[in-house]
mmCIF file of C-alpha atoms in Angstrom:
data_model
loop_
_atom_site.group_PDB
_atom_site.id
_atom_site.type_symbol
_atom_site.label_atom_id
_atom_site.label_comp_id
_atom_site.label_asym_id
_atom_site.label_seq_id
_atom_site.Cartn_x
_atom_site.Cartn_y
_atom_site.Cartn_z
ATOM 1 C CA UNK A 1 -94.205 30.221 37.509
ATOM 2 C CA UNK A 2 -93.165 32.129 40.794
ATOM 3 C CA UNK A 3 -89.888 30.003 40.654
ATOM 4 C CA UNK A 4 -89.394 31.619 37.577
ATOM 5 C CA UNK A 5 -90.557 35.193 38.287
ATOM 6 C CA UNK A 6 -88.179 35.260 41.914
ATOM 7 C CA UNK A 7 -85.310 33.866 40.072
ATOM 8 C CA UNK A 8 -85.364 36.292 37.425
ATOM 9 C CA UNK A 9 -85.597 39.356 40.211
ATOM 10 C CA UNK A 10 -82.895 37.687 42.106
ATOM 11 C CA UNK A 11 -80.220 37.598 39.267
ATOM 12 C CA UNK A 12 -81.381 41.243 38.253
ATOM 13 C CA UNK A 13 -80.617 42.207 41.942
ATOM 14 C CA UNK A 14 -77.339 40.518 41.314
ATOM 15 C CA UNK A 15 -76.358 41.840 38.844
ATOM 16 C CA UNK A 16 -77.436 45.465 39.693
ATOM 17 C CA UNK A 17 -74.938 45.099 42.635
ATOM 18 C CA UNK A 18 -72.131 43.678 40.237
ATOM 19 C CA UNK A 19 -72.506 46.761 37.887
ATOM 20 C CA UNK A 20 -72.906 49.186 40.533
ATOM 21 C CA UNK A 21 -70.287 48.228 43.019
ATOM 22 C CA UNK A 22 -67.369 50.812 43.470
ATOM 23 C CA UNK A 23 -64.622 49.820 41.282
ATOM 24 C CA UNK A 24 -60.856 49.474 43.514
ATOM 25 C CA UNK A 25 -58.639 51.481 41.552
ATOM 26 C CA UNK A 26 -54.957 49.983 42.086
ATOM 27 C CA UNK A 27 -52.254 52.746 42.028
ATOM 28 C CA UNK A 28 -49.917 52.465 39.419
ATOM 29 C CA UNK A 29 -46.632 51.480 40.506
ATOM 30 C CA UNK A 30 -43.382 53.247 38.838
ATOM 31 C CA UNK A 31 -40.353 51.496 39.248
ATOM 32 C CA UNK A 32 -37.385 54.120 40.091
ATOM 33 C CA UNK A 33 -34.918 54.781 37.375
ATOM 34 C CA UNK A 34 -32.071 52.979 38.814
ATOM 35 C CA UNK A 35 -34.374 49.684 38.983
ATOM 36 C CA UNK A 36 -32.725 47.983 36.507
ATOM 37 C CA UNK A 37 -29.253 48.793 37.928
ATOM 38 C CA UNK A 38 -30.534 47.881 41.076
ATOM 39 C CA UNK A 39 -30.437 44.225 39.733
ATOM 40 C CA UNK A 40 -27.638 44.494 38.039
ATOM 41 C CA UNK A 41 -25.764 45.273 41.128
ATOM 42 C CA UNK A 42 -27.715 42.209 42.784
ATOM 43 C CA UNK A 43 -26.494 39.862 39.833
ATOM 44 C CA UNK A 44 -22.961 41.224 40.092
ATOM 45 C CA UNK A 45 -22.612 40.165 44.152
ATOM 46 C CA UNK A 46 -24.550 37.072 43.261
ATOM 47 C CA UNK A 47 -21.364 36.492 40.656
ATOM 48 C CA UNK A 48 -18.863 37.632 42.914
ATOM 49 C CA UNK A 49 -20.043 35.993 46.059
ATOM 50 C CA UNK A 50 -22.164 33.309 44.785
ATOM 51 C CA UNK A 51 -22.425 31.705 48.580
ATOM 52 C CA UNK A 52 -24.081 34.528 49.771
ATOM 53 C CA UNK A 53 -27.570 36.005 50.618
ATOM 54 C CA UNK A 54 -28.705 39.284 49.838
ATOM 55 C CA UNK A 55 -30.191 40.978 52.386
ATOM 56 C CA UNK A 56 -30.956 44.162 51.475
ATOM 57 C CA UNK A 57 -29.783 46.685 49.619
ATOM 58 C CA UNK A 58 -30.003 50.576 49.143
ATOM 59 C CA UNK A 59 -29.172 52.618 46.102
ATOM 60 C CA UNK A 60 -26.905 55.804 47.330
ATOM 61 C CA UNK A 61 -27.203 57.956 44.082
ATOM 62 C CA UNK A 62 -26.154 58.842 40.790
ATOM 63 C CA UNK A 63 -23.225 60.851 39.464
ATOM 64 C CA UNK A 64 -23.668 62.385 36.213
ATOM 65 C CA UNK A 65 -20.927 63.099 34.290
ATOM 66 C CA UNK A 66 -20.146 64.405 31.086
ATOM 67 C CA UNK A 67 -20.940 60.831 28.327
ATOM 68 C CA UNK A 68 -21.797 58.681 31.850
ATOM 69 C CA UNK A 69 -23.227 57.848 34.489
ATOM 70 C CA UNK A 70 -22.543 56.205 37.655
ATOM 71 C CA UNK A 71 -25.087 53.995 39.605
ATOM 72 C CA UNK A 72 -23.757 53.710 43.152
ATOM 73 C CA UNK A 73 -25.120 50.857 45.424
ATOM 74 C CA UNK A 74 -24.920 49.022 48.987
ATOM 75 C CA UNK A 75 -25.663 45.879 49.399
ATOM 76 C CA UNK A 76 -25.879 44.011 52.469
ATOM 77 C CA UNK A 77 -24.763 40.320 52.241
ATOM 78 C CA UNK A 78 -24.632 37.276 54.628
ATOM 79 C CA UNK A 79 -22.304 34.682 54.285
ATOM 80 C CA UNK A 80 -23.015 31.848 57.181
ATOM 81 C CA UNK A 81 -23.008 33.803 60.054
ATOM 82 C CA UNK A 82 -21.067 37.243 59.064
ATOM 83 C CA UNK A 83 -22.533 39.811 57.171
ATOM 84 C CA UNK A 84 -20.762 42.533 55.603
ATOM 85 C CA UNK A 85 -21.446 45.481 53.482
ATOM 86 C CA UNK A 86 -20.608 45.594 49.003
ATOM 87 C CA UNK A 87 -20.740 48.983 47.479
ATOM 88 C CA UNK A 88 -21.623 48.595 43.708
ATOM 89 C CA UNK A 89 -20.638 51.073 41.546
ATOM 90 C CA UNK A 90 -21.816 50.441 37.627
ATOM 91 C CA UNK A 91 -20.739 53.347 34.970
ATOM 92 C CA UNK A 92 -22.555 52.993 31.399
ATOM 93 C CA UNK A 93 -23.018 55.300 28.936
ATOM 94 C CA UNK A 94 -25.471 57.745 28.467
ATOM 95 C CA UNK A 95 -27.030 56.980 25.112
ATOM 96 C CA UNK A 96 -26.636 53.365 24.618
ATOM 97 C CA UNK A 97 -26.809 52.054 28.535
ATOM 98 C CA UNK A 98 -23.397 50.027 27.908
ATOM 99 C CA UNK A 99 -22.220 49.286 31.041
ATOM 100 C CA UNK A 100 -18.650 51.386 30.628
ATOM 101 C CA UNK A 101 -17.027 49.958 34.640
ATOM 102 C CA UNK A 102 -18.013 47.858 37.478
ATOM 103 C CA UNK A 103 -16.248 48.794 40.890
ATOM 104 C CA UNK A 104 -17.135 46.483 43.795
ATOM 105 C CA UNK A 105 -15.777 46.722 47.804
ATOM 106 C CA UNK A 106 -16.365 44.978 50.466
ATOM 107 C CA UNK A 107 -16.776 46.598 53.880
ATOM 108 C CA UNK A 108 -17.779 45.718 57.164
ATOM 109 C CA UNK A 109 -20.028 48.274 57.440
#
């Protein structure tokens, strides 16, 4: 019988400290606007420069214009042993998120 008495305080215990623990709360994460053009660019200098790494990359702006918008990009790629810079620039339309141009240069900056 005390078997069954200390077992039955011990899981109440337990589960007293399961219910009462603080809870983590986990901040929401966003993803920026330009996220998805963010891997568009990436998929673009994958196309382009299928040989190459990615190494990082940073997103430079956007340029609104009248029925557009432009999604500028800089990627930093490595290719064996030399790296070298790709601006990405993708234009799409406003309402329907077509992709209107894609402009790509290579730099060594």
């Amino acid at each position: 019988m005390e078997k069954r008495v200390f077992l039955s305080i011990v899981i109440v215990l337990f589960s007293y400290i399961l219910i009462s623990s603080p809870q983590t709360n986990y901040a929401v994460y966003d993803a920026p606007s330009y996220a998805k053009w963010g891997k568009e660019a990436m998929m673009i200098a994958k196309e382009k420069y299928p040989s190459a790494d990615i190494v990082d990359y940073q997103h430079l702006g956007k340029e609104v214009k009248e029925k557009t918008e432009i999604e500028k990009f800089k990627l930093w790629m490595r290719q064996q042993e030399i790296e070298y810079g790709l601006y990405v620039f993708i234009e799409y339309d406003k309402d329907s998120e077509k992709i209107v141009r894609i402009l790509t240069k290579k730099t060594d900056r």
